[in-house]
Amino acid sequence: MDLKKLRQVLAQDDAVIFVGAGISMWSGLPSWPDLIGELAEFLESEGLPADSVRREKSRGDLLQAASLGFDLLTKPQTGQFLRRSCRYGIARPHEIHRKIIGLGPRCFITTNYDNLLEIALQTWLPDRPVRGPITNRQLMEIADIVQARSLDFVFKPHGDIQDVESVILTREQYRALLPGGDRHAALESLKMLMATRPVVYLGFSLRDPNFYFIRDLLANTFKGGTRDHYAVMPDTATDEERFWRRNYGIHLVSYPTECGQHGALLKVLDELAPSSSVCASVALDATLSPEELLRLARYADGLTRAPRVEREFPLRVHAHRVAWSRGKTSVDFCHEGQLSETFLVDGPPRAALVGPPGAGKTYALRRAVASLAEQLHDACLAEPLASSSVIVPVYVDLKFYRGDLEQQIEEALPPRLSLDRLSRTCRLKFFVDSFNELPREYLDSGVCVSNIANVLDRYPSATVVLGSRSAYGFDRLDFPTYDLDRIDAEFVSATLNRLGLSLEGDFGRLRESFSRSRFILI
């Protein structure tokens, strides 16, 4: 195993680390076969057949198994399954992620859909501005990262869990990357990066379906001669190493496994790490001091005191069907019909909630903040505190925006507990209200939208909900947008029954009208 040459590759300014699914497995995410097994179980839980999926899995055709399974799922079901399989909002970066981002390279490619790599960069290298995730749907960003001097990016050609439409998982979806497909630009950019950059592959095996994909790309770009491509893989034989070097220009660096365990990989990464690694002195599990916990508990206690009306109407959200002028779409049906409280507390990592005056947006946001604050308060008083699982809600009102959103968020937090400090120890959730009531100069100039985008780049693991009366003005953010203008139909029916009103037959349509309106039901 020639680690000296591999260190030299990693030390090059334009080096790229290509991360595979094996790395995410250290954080508890499933392998490819396990993912297909979970898909079969999910299908059955939804009352759908799974025999063909299991049959193709037993034959070793995992792509075909995925194609058969996802063909049976609706878009909301697909999103639900992918978030579940990626342990979205639950999984945290492992020590191996810290070692990888400390190897030196500033550019990353991954076929993984999860956001563990991005969280690791934000946690252990917070001062490095990293672009990402850049998916196969972001044409301008894709064109930019292939430039020779482009640095500090995370490119996800197979998509990202925060944008389910970008996910490439089945044979049919892979075709979108081929010539003539609507994601072909991502494939061409990936080939360009692989042809022009030194690349180190981590987390793959020779039988990984994603590595088959990489193999084909290498075959198309390798023209003979030397190439600075290295793959650190388990238990490879000498003849395999010779074959891959001769035919694909990739050097296999092998490490041994014991009873299927990959502990030796951590030792390899330690040997490869530069002595001055910026991550070397960063603790894996940062914790809050007792004094900080007390401040956070007082902060949470204040948020729980948001006033609550005597009679609440259960409101549901539905996807806002708007296509933006840039050709993107904010339509997302993954949370269609959810109750507003569930949507705001457990919903998508990026979302905009729109509705006319009086629809209940601000009240819903405030109540979601209060609900999360109650959980935060209890967690602060618990022993021991698992700070990495704690969600810290922050509410900001853009009516009072003065050009610096990060400062406005800082001012909402308790004294001597900075946003940067909390981002390293806890999960953050920003509730940004009243976008339509921005001071006019910030709305027309686009300053606030750029400011929001910068905050998202700086704190990529934070979740964000934007409240507004309309979708006008924040199209650049391309948030999935939901309307809040429907009262729960069951609540309407129960109220009408309580009042002794029966709306059956043609009059039943009135019930739907009630649910779409903001009537006061006594």
Short mmCIF file of C-alpha atoms in Angstrom, two decimals:
data_model
loop_
_atom_site.label_atom_id
_atom_site.label_comp_id
_atom_site.label_asym_id
_atom_site.label_seq_id
_atom_site.Cartn_x
_atom_site.Cartn_y
_atom_site.Cartn_z
CA MET A 1 0.00 0.00 0.00
CA ASP A 2 1.77 3.15 -1.23
CA LEU A 3 0.45 5.83 1.13
CA LYS A 4 3.26 8.23 0.27
CA LYS A 5 1.97 8.79 -3.27
CA LEU A 6 -1.59 9.04 -1.99
CA ARG A 7 -0.54 11.78 0.46
CA GLN A 8 1.01 13.68 -2.43
CA VAL A 9 -2.27 13.44 -4.35
CA LEU A 10 -4.26 14.71 -1.37
CA ALA A 11 -1.86 17.63 -0.99
CA GLN A 12 -2.58 18.96 -4.50
CA ASP A 13 -4.64 22.17 -4.54
CA ASP A 14 -7.29 20.86 -6.94
CA ALA A 15 -7.70 17.39 -5.41
CA VAL A 16 -11.19 15.97 -5.00
CA ILE A 17 -12.48 13.44 -2.46
CA PHE A 18 -15.26 11.24 -3.88
CA VAL A 19 -17.37 9.84 -1.01
CA GLY A 20 -19.46 6.67 -1.35
CA ALA A 21 -22.24 5.02 0.65
CA GLY A 22 -19.81 3.08 2.82
CA ILE A 23 -18.95 6.26 4.72
CA SER A 24 -22.58 7.02 5.60
CA MET A 25 -22.94 3.49 6.99
CA TRP A 26 -20.68 4.55 9.88
CA SER A 27 -23.54 6.88 10.92
CA GLY A 28 -26.12 4.10 10.80
CA LEU A 29 -27.41 4.51 7.25
CA PRO A 30 -28.16 1.37 5.23
CA SER A 31 -25.96 -0.24 2.61
CA TRP A 32 -27.34 -0.67 -0.92
CA PRO A 33 -28.72 -4.18 -0.19
CA ASP A 34 -30.15 -3.01 3.13
CA LEU A 35 -31.76 -0.02 1.41
CA ILE A 36 -33.57 -2.37 -0.98
CA GLY A 37 -34.63 -4.49 1.99
CA GLU A 38 -36.05 -1.39 3.69
CA LEU A 39 -37.80 -0.48 0.43
CA ALA A 40 -39.55 -3.86 0.37
CA GLU A 41 -40.68 -3.42 3.97
CA PHE A 42 -41.93 0.09 3.24
CA LEU A 43 -43.93 -1.14 0.27
CA GLU A 44 -45.64 -3.74 2.42
CA SER A 45 -46.38 -1.19 5.14
CA GLU A 46 -48.17 0.85 2.47
CA GLY A 47 -50.18 -2.15 1.35
CA LEU A 48 -48.15 -2.62 -1.85
CA PRO A 49 -46.55 -5.82 -3.23
CA ALA A 50 -42.85 -6.34 -2.60
CA ASP A 51 -42.16 -9.84 -3.97
CA SER A 52 -40.57 -8.61 -7.21
CA VAL A 53 -38.29 -6.25 -5.30
CA ARG A 54 -37.05 -9.06 -3.07
CA ARG A 55 -36.66 -11.36 -6.06
CA GLU A 56 -34.41 -8.91 -7.92
CA LYS A 57 -32.45 -8.25 -4.73
CA SER A 58 -31.80 -11.99 -4.33
CA ARG A 59 -30.51 -12.05 -7.92
CA GLY A 60 -28.13 -9.19 -7.13
CA ASP A 61 -29.79 -6.69 -9.49
CA LEU A 62 -30.24 -3.88 -7.00
CA LEU A 63 -30.94 -1.21 -9.62
CA GLN A 64 -33.78 -3.26 -11.10
CA ALA A 65 -35.14 -3.89 -7.62
CA ALA A 66 -35.13 -0.14 -6.97
CA SER A 67 -36.86 0.53 -10.30
CA LEU A 68 -39.64 -1.96 -9.55
CA GLY A 69 -40.16 -0.65 -6.03
CA PHE A 70 -40.18 3.08 -6.71
CA ASP A 71 -42.48 2.61 -9.69
CA LEU A 72 -45.20 1.66 -7.18
CA LEU A 73 -44.74 4.71 -4.96
CA THR A 74 -46.32 8.15 -5.26
CA LYS A 75 -44.10 11.24 -4.97
CA PRO A 76 -45.08 11.83 -1.31
CA GLN A 77 -44.37 8.17 -0.50
CA THR A 78 -41.02 8.37 -2.29
CA GLY A 79 -40.02 11.42 -0.28
CA GLN A 80 -41.15 9.78 2.95
CA PHE A 81 -39.15 6.63 2.25
CA LEU A 82 -35.98 8.47 1.22
CA ARG A 83 -36.04 10.66 4.32
CA ARG A 84 -36.56 7.57 6.47
CA SER A 85 -33.79 5.58 4.78
CA CYS A 86 -31.37 8.52 5.08
CA ARG A 87 -32.29 8.88 8.78
CA TYR A 88 -32.87 12.52 7.90
CA GLY A 89 -32.76 14.79 10.95
CA ILE A 90 -31.56 11.91 13.12
CA ALA A 91 -28.20 10.67 11.79
CA ARG A 92 -25.13 12.68 12.73
CA PRO A 93 -21.63 12.70 11.22
CA HIS A 94 -19.31 10.00 12.54
CA GLU A 95 -15.69 10.39 13.53
CA ILE A 96 -14.80 9.10 10.06
CA HIS A 97 -16.38 12.21 8.52
CA ARG A 98 -14.11 14.42 10.61
CA LYS A 99 -11.07 12.46 9.47
CA ILE A 100 -12.11 12.73 5.80
CA ILE A 101 -12.66 16.48 5.76
CA GLY A 102 -9.33 16.86 7.58
CA LEU A 103 -7.34 15.16 4.80
CA GLY A 104 -6.69 18.46 3.03
CA PRO A 105 -8.79 18.63 -0.19
CA ARG A 106 -11.43 21.35 -0.37
CA CYS A 107 -13.61 19.78 -3.07
CA PHE A 108 -16.00 16.89 -2.55
CA ILE A 109 -18.19 14.74 -4.77
CA THR A 110 -20.60 12.20 -3.32
CA THR A 111 -23.20 9.79 -4.65
CA ASN A 112 -24.89 9.86 -1.22
CA TYR A 113 -28.24 11.61 -0.79
CA ASP A 114 -27.81 12.36 2.92
CA ASN A 115 -26.37 15.62 4.29
CA LEU A 116 -23.82 14.13 6.69
CA LEU A 117 -20.84 15.46 4.73
CA GLU A 118 -22.24 18.99 4.69
CA ILE A 119 -23.00 18.88 8.42
CA ALA A 120 -19.46 17.65 9.09
CA LEU A 121 -17.95 20.54 7.12
CA GLN A 122 -20.17 23.05 8.87
CA THR A 123 -19.38 21.54 12.29
CA TRP A 124 -15.62 21.05 12.07
CA LEU A 125 -14.65 23.61 9.42
CA PRO A 126 -17.13 26.43 10.12
CA ASP A 127 -14.81 29.16 8.84
CA ARG A 128 -14.50 27.60 5.39
CA PRO A 129 -17.25 28.78 3.00
CA VAL A 130 -18.30 25.60 1.18
CA ARG A 131 -20.86 25.69 -1.65
CA GLY A 132 -23.36 22.93 -1.55
CA PRO A 133 -25.07 20.77 -1.96
CA ILE A 134 -24.86 21.30 -5.72
CA THR A 135 -27.19 18.81 -7.41
CA ASN A 136 -27.98 17.76 -10.96
CA ARG A 137 -30.74 20.40 -11.12
CA GLN A 138 -28.47 23.43 -10.59
CA LEU A 139 -27.12 24.10 -14.06
CA MET A 140 -25.31 27.38 -13.37
CA GLU A 141 -23.53 26.01 -10.29
CA ILE A 142 -22.59 22.81 -12.15
CA ALA A 143 -21.02 24.84 -14.94
CA ASP A 144 -19.03 26.85 -12.41
CA ILE A 145 -17.43 24.02 -10.42
CA VAL A 146 -15.70 22.48 -13.45
CA GLN A 147 -13.46 25.55 -13.71
CA ALA A 148 -9.85 24.67 -12.97
CA ARG A 149 -9.61 26.93 -9.93
CA SER A 150 -13.00 26.18 -8.47
CA LEU A 151 -12.71 25.13 -4.82
CA ASP A 152 -14.85 24.59 -1.72
CA PHE A 153 -17.87 22.75 -3.08
CA VAL A 154 -19.92 19.61 -2.46
CA PHE A 155 -21.22 18.18 -5.75
CA LYS A 156 -24.00 15.58 -5.54
CA PRO A 157 -24.65 14.31 -9.09
CA HIS A 158 -27.10 11.69 -7.83
CA GLY A 159 -29.14 14.24 -5.90
CA ASP A 160 -29.80 15.38 -2.36
CA ILE A 161 -32.43 14.37 0.20
CA GLN A 162 -33.47 18.02 0.59
CA ASP A 163 -34.51 18.02 -3.08
CA VAL A 164 -36.25 14.71 -3.74
CA GLU A 165 -36.74 15.59 -7.42
CA SER A 166 -32.95 15.51 -7.88
CA VAL A 167 -32.48 11.96 -6.55
CA ILE A 168 -31.11 9.40 -9.03
CA LEU A 169 -31.75 5.89 -7.75
CA THR A 170 -33.46 3.73 -10.40
CA ARG A 171 -32.42 2.67 -13.90
CA GLU A 172 -35.01 5.03 -15.35
CA GLN A 173 -33.62 7.94 -13.36
CA TYR A 174 -30.06 7.12 -14.43
CA ARG A 175 -31.21 7.60 -18.03
CA ALA A 176 -31.79 11.27 -17.24
CA LEU A 177 -27.99 11.57 -17.00
CA LEU A 178 -27.45 10.15 -20.49
CA PRO A 179 -27.19 12.28 -23.67
CA GLY A 180 -30.58 13.82 -24.32
CA GLY A 181 -31.64 13.48 -20.68
CA ASP A 182 -32.56 16.56 -18.68
CA ARG A 183 -29.73 15.93 -16.16
CA HIS A 184 -27.02 15.25 -18.74
CA ALA A 185 -25.14 18.43 -17.81
CA ALA A 186 -24.40 16.90 -14.40
CA LEU A 187 -22.88 13.83 -16.03
CA GLU A 188 -20.70 15.89 -18.36
CA SER A 189 -19.47 18.02 -15.44
CA LEU A 190 -18.71 14.91 -13.43
CA LYS A 191 -16.71 13.45 -16.32
CA MET A 192 -14.83 16.73 -16.70
CA LEU A 193 -13.89 16.78 -13.02
CA MET A 194 -12.75 13.16 -13.16
CA ALA A 195 -10.70 13.79 -16.28
CA THR A 196 -8.98 16.96 -15.06
CA ARG A 197 -8.60 16.52 -11.30
CA PRO A 198 -6.73 14.17 -8.96
CA VAL A 199 -9.46 12.11 -7.24
CA VAL A 200 -9.47 9.91 -4.14
CA TYR A 201 -12.43 7.54 -3.71
CA LEU A 202 -13.56 6.57 -0.20
CA GLY A 203 -16.50 4.45 0.91
CA PHE A 204 -16.82 2.29 -2.22
CA SER A 205 -16.33 -1.40 -2.89
CA LEU A 206 -15.75 -3.17 -6.20
CA ARG A 207 -19.30 -4.57 -5.99
CA ASP A 208 -20.98 -1.25 -5.20
CA PRO A 209 -23.62 -0.33 -7.87
CA ASN A 210 -22.47 3.28 -7.64
CA PHE A 211 -18.90 2.18 -8.37
CA TYR A 212 -20.14 0.41 -11.51
CA PHE A 213 -21.35 3.84 -12.59
CA ILE A 214 -17.95 5.37 -11.81
CA ARG A 215 -16.23 2.52 -13.65
CA ASP A 216 -18.13 3.36 -16.83
CA LEU A 217 -17.20 7.03 -16.50
CA LEU A 218 -13.55 6.11 -16.01
CA ALA A 219 -13.68 3.94 -19.12
CA ASN A 220 -14.97 6.93 -21.12
CA THR A 221 -12.39 9.36 -19.80
CA PHE A 222 -9.25 7.21 -19.43
CA LYS A 223 -7.05 7.48 -22.51
CA GLY A 224 -4.03 5.66 -21.13
CA GLY A 225 -1.01 7.07 -19.37
CA THR A 226 -0.80 8.11 -15.74
CA ARG A 227 -3.68 9.41 -13.71
CA ASP A 228 -3.86 10.57 -10.08
CA HIS A 229 -6.89 8.50 -9.12
CA TYR A 230 -6.79 6.40 -5.96
CA ALA A 231 -9.51 4.28 -4.34
CA VAL A 232 -9.13 3.12 -0.74
CA MET A 233 -11.03 -0.18 -0.67
CA PRO A 234 -11.33 -3.27 1.52
CA ASP A 235 -9.69 -6.62 0.77
CA THR A 236 -8.63 -6.11 -2.85
CA ALA A 237 -6.31 -8.68 -4.45
CA THR A 238 -3.09 -7.91 -6.32
CA ASP A 239 -4.51 -9.03 -9.66
CA GLU A 240 -7.54 -6.76 -9.16
CA GLU A 241 -5.27 -3.82 -8.41
CA ARG A 242 -3.30 -4.49 -11.58
CA PHE A 243 -6.49 -4.81 -13.67
CA TRP A 244 -7.99 -1.52 -12.50
CA ARG A 245 -4.74 0.39 -12.91
CA ARG A 246 -4.18 -0.93 -16.45
CA ASN A 247 -7.74 -0.58 -17.76
CA TYR A 248 -9.15 2.38 -15.86
CA GLY A 249 -6.16 4.32 -14.60
CA ILE A 250 -7.17 3.98 -10.97
CA HIS A 251 -4.87 2.79 -8.19
CA LEU A 252 -6.53 0.57 -5.58
CA VAL A 253 -5.23 0.96 -2.04
CA SER A 254 -6.32 -2.01 0.02
CA TYR A 255 -6.94 -2.36 3.73
CA PRO A 256 -7.96 -5.56 5.58
CA THR A 257 -11.32 -6.17 7.25
CA GLU A 258 -11.89 -8.38 10.26
CA CYS A 259 -15.28 -10.13 10.52
CA GLY A 260 -16.70 -7.54 8.14
CA GLN A 261 -15.48 -4.62 10.28
CA HIS A 262 -13.64 -1.69 8.68
CA GLY A 263 -11.70 -0.34 11.64
CA ALA A 264 -8.49 -0.46 9.60
CA LEU A 265 -9.86 2.30 7.37
CA LEU A 266 -9.70 4.74 10.29
CA LYS A 267 -6.02 3.91 10.74
CA VAL A 268 -5.38 4.52 7.03
CA LEU A 269 -7.07 7.93 7.27
CA ASP A 270 -4.96 8.79 10.31
CA GLU A 271 -1.81 7.94 8.36
CA LEU A 272 -2.96 10.09 5.44
CA ALA A 273 -3.90 13.13 7.54
CA PRO A 274 -1.48 16.08 7.37
CA SER A 275 0.12 16.84 10.70
CA SER A 276 -1.40 20.33 10.66
CA SER A 277 -4.94 19.15 9.97
CA VAL A 278 -7.37 21.92 10.88
CA CYS A 279 -9.74 19.30 12.28
CA ALA A 280 -7.20 17.56 14.50
CA SER A 281 -7.95 19.55 17.65
CA VAL A 282 -11.73 19.74 17.29
CA ALA A 283 -13.69 17.59 19.73
CA LEU A 284 -16.17 15.20 18.16
CA ASP A 285 -19.00 15.85 20.61
CA ALA A 286 -18.99 19.47 21.70
CA THR A 287 -21.12 20.05 24.80
CA LEU A 288 -22.68 23.07 26.43
CA SER A 289 -21.50 24.19 29.86
CA PRO A 290 -23.94 24.26 32.81
CA GLU A 291 -24.03 28.07 32.56
CA GLU A 292 -24.85 27.90 28.83
CA LEU A 293 -27.56 25.33 29.50
CA LEU A 294 -29.14 27.63 32.06
CA ARG A 295 -29.17 30.51 29.57
CA LEU A 296 -30.67 28.26 26.93
CA ALA A 297 -33.34 27.00 29.37
CA ARG A 298 -34.35 30.58 30.22
CA TYR A 299 -34.47 31.43 26.53
CA ALA A 300 -36.71 28.43 25.85
CA ASP A 301 -38.96 29.30 28.77
CA GLY A 302 -39.56 32.75 27.28
CA LEU A 303 -40.53 31.29 23.89
CA THR A 304 -43.08 28.92 25.44
CA ARG A 305 -45.08 31.91 26.66
CA ALA A 306 -46.44 32.75 23.21
CA PRO A 307 -50.18 33.44 23.72
CA ARG A 308 -52.59 30.70 22.75
CA VAL A 309 -56.16 31.37 21.63
CA GLU A 310 -58.97 29.64 23.45
CA ARG A 311 -60.26 27.90 20.34
CA GLU A 312 -57.79 26.86 17.64
CA PHE A 313 -58.76 25.80 14.14
CA PRO A 314 -56.70 22.85 12.88
CA LEU A 315 -55.21 24.09 9.60
CA ARG A 316 -53.69 21.98 6.84
CA VAL A 317 -51.09 22.91 4.24
CA HIS A 318 -51.05 22.08 0.55
CA ALA A 319 -48.44 22.51 -2.16
CA HIS A 320 -48.34 25.88 -3.86
CA ARG A 321 -48.34 25.19 -7.61
CA VAL A 322 -46.08 27.88 -9.02
CA ALA A 323 -43.30 27.53 -11.61
CA TRP A 324 -40.59 30.15 -11.34
CA SER A 325 -39.32 32.20 -14.25
CA ARG A 326 -35.90 30.52 -14.01
CA GLY A 327 -37.46 27.22 -14.98
CA LYS A 328 -37.32 25.80 -11.48
CA THR A 329 -40.34 24.70 -9.56
CA SER A 330 -41.20 24.92 -5.91
CA VAL A 331 -43.91 22.30 -6.14
CA ASP A 332 -43.34 19.58 -3.53
CA PHE A 333 -46.07 17.13 -2.57
CA CYS A 334 -44.14 15.31 0.16
CA HIS A 335 -46.03 17.08 2.96
CA GLU A 336 -49.32 17.59 1.17
CA GLY A 337 -52.28 17.87 3.56
CA GLN A 338 -50.27 17.84 6.80
CA LEU A 339 -51.56 19.71 9.82
CA SER A 340 -49.71 23.01 10.10
CA GLU A 341 -48.16 22.18 13.48
CA THR A 342 -46.77 18.86 12.22
CA PHE A 343 -45.52 20.54 9.05
CA LEU A 344 -43.73 23.34 10.91
CA VAL A 345 -42.16 21.15 13.58
CA ASP A 346 -41.28 18.00 11.60
CA GLY A 347 -41.57 19.17 7.99
CA PRO A 348 -39.02 19.86 5.24
CA PRO A 349 -35.63 21.43 6.03
CA ARG A 350 -36.42 24.34 3.72
CA ALA A 351 -39.98 25.61 3.24
CA ALA A 352 -42.05 28.73 2.65
CA LEU A 353 -45.53 29.07 4.14
CA VAL A 354 -47.80 31.55 2.36
CA GLY A 355 -51.35 32.68 2.95
CA PRO A 356 -53.53 35.80 2.88
CA PRO A 357 -53.81 38.18 5.85
CA GLY A 358 -55.58 36.54 8.77
CA ALA A 359 -54.93 32.98 7.54
CA GLY A 360 -52.97 32.21 10.70
CA LYS A 361 -49.37 32.12 9.45
CA THR A 362 -47.77 34.10 12.26
CA TYR A 363 -49.84 32.33 14.90
CA ALA A 364 -48.87 28.94 13.45
CA LEU A 365 -45.19 29.90 13.35
CA ARG A 366 -45.27 31.19 16.92
CA ARG A 367 -47.00 28.05 18.18
CA ALA A 368 -44.45 25.83 16.38
CA VAL A 369 -41.65 27.82 18.05
CA ALA A 370 -43.37 27.39 21.42
CA SER A 371 -43.75 23.65 20.88
CA LEU A 372 -40.05 23.21 20.05
CA ALA A 373 -39.12 25.52 22.95
CA GLU A 374 -40.99 23.26 25.40
CA GLN A 375 -38.94 20.31 24.17
CA LEU A 376 -35.75 22.39 24.40
CA HIS A 377 -36.54 23.51 27.95
CA ASP A 378 -37.11 19.92 29.10
CA ALA A 379 -33.91 18.79 27.36
CA CYS A 380 -31.84 21.50 29.07
CA LEU A 381 -33.00 20.29 32.47
CA ALA A 382 -32.41 16.63 31.64
CA GLU A 383 -29.28 14.73 32.62
CA PRO A 384 -27.31 14.11 30.56
CA LEU A 385 -28.14 16.46 27.69
CA ALA A 386 -27.73 15.01 24.19
CA SER A 387 -27.06 18.44 22.66
CA SER A 388 -26.68 17.10 19.11
CA SER A 389 -30.33 16.01 19.17
CA VAL A 390 -31.65 19.29 20.59
CA ILE A 391 -33.46 21.71 18.28
CA VAL A 392 -33.06 25.39 19.10
CA PRO A 393 -35.89 27.42 17.50
CA VAL A 394 -35.28 31.05 16.57
CA TYR A 395 -38.08 33.41 15.52
CA VAL A 396 -37.27 36.59 13.58
CA ASP A 397 -39.71 39.15 12.18
CA LEU A 398 -38.57 40.71 8.90
CA LYS A 399 -40.65 43.81 9.56
CA PHE A 400 -37.66 44.80 11.71
CA TYR A 401 -34.98 43.73 9.20
CA ARG A 402 -32.17 46.26 8.77
CA GLY A 403 -29.85 44.57 6.30
CA ASP A 404 -28.21 41.82 8.38
CA LEU A 405 -30.24 38.68 9.07
CA GLU A 406 -27.47 36.92 10.95
CA GLN A 407 -27.20 39.83 13.36
CA GLN A 408 -30.98 39.82 13.80
CA ILE A 409 -30.84 36.11 14.66
CA GLU A 410 -27.96 36.73 17.10
CA GLU A 411 -29.99 39.44 18.83
CA ALA A 412 -32.88 36.98 19.30
CA LEU A 413 -30.60 34.55 21.18
CA PRO A 414 -29.69 34.79 24.88
CA PRO A 415 -26.65 36.91 25.83
CA ARG A 416 -23.22 35.29 25.60
CA LEU A 417 -24.55 32.36 23.60
CA SER A 418 -23.60 32.99 20.00
CA LEU A 419 -25.13 31.58 16.85
CA ASP A 420 -21.78 30.06 15.90
CA ARG A 421 -21.51 28.32 19.27
CA LEU A 422 -25.01 26.87 19.06
CA SER A 423 -24.49 25.71 15.47
CA ARG A 424 -21.58 23.55 16.64
CA THR A 425 -23.52 21.86 19.42
CA CYS A 426 -27.24 21.87 18.56
CA ARG A 427 -29.62 21.74 15.64
CA LEU A 428 -31.01 25.15 14.64
CA LYS A 429 -34.42 25.95 13.19
CA PHE A 430 -35.06 29.48 11.93
CA PHE A 431 -38.64 30.76 11.61
CA VAL A 432 -38.36 33.85 9.39
CA ASP A 433 -41.71 35.63 9.36
CA SER A 434 -43.28 38.57 7.46
CA PHE A 435 -41.18 38.43 4.30
CA ASN A 436 -43.85 40.45 2.48
CA GLU A 437 -43.53 43.21 5.10
CA LEU A 438 -39.83 43.81 4.53
CA PRO A 439 -38.82 47.45 4.31
CA ARG A 440 -39.28 48.25 0.62
CA GLU A 441 -35.64 49.06 -0.14
CA TYR A 442 -34.52 45.59 0.96
CA LEU A 443 -37.30 43.82 -0.93
CA ASP A 444 -36.86 45.60 -4.26
CA SER A 445 -33.06 45.40 -4.24
CA GLY A 446 -33.00 41.69 -3.40
CA VAL A 447 -30.63 42.37 -0.50
CA CYS A 448 -32.66 40.30 1.95
CA VAL A 449 -32.90 37.29 -0.37
CA SER A 450 -29.12 37.32 -0.85
CA ASN A 451 -28.72 37.69 2.89
CA ILE A 452 -30.96 34.68 3.56
CA ALA A 453 -29.02 32.61 1.01
CA ASN A 454 -25.73 33.56 2.72
CA VAL A 455 -27.06 32.51 6.11
CA LEU A 456 -28.15 29.16 4.63
CA ASP A 457 -24.69 28.68 3.14
CA ARG A 458 -23.05 29.50 6.46
CA TYR A 459 -25.35 27.24 8.48
CA PRO A 460 -26.28 24.47 6.02
CA SER A 461 -27.52 22.08 8.71
CA ALA A 462 -30.09 24.60 9.98
CA THR A 463 -33.71 24.18 8.93
CA VAL A 464 -35.62 27.25 7.77
CA VAL A 465 -39.29 28.17 7.42
CA LEU A 466 -40.15 31.41 5.64
CA GLY A 467 -43.56 33.05 6.23
CA SER A 468 -45.15 35.46 3.74
CA ARG A 469 -48.51 36.59 2.38
CA SER A 470 -47.43 35.66 -1.15
CA ALA A 471 -44.62 33.87 -2.94
CA TYR A 472 -43.47 37.09 -4.59
CA GLY A 473 -39.85 38.09 -4.10
CA PHE A 474 -38.10 34.99 -2.81
CA ASP A 475 -38.03 32.90 -6.00
CA ARG A 476 -34.21 32.80 -5.98
CA LEU A 477 -34.31 30.68 -2.85
CA ASP A 478 -36.40 28.04 -4.67
CA PHE A 479 -38.03 26.88 -1.41
CA PRO A 480 -40.82 24.30 -1.59
CA THR A 481 -43.84 26.53 -1.02
CA TYR A 482 -47.03 25.61 0.80
CA ASP A 483 -50.33 27.45 1.21
CA LEU A 484 -52.02 27.78 4.58
CA ASP A 485 -55.67 28.47 3.81
CA ARG A 486 -57.66 25.35 4.64
CA ILE A 487 -59.37 24.31 7.83
CA ASP A 488 -59.29 20.58 8.50
CA ALA A 489 -62.34 19.03 6.79
CA GLU A 490 -63.02 16.62 9.67
CA PHE A 491 -63.07 19.54 12.09
CA VAL A 492 -65.56 21.33 9.83
CA SER A 493 -67.80 18.25 9.70
CA ALA A 494 -67.64 17.76 13.47
CA THR A 495 -68.50 21.41 14.09
CA LEU A 496 -71.43 21.35 11.67
CA ASN A 497 -72.73 18.17 13.29
CA ARG A 498 -72.44 19.77 16.70
CA LEU A 499 -74.56 22.65 15.42
CA GLY A 500 -77.12 20.20 14.10
CA LEU A 501 -76.37 20.98 10.44
CA SER A 502 -76.32 18.16 7.91
CA LEU A 503 -74.79 18.89 4.53
CA GLU A 504 -75.22 15.78 2.42
CA GLY A 505 -75.61 15.26 -1.33
CA ASP A 506 -75.12 18.41 -3.37
CA PHE A 507 -74.96 20.43 -0.17
CA GLY A 508 -71.88 18.44 0.79
CA ARG A 509 -69.88 20.72 -1.49
CA LEU A 510 -70.50 23.50 0.99
CA ARG A 511 -68.48 21.58 3.55
CA GLU A 512 -65.43 21.85 1.26
CA SER A 513 -66.14 25.56 0.83
CA PHE A 514 -66.14 25.99 4.60
CA SER A 515 -62.81 24.17 4.87
CA ARG A 516 -61.24 26.46 2.25
CA SER A 517 -62.45 29.61 3.99
CA ARG A 518 -61.69 31.35 7.24
CA PHE A 519 -65.20 31.26 8.70
CA ILE A 520 -65.58 31.60 12.43
CA LEU A 521 -67.33 28.43 13.54
CA ILE A 522 -69.10 28.77 16.84
#
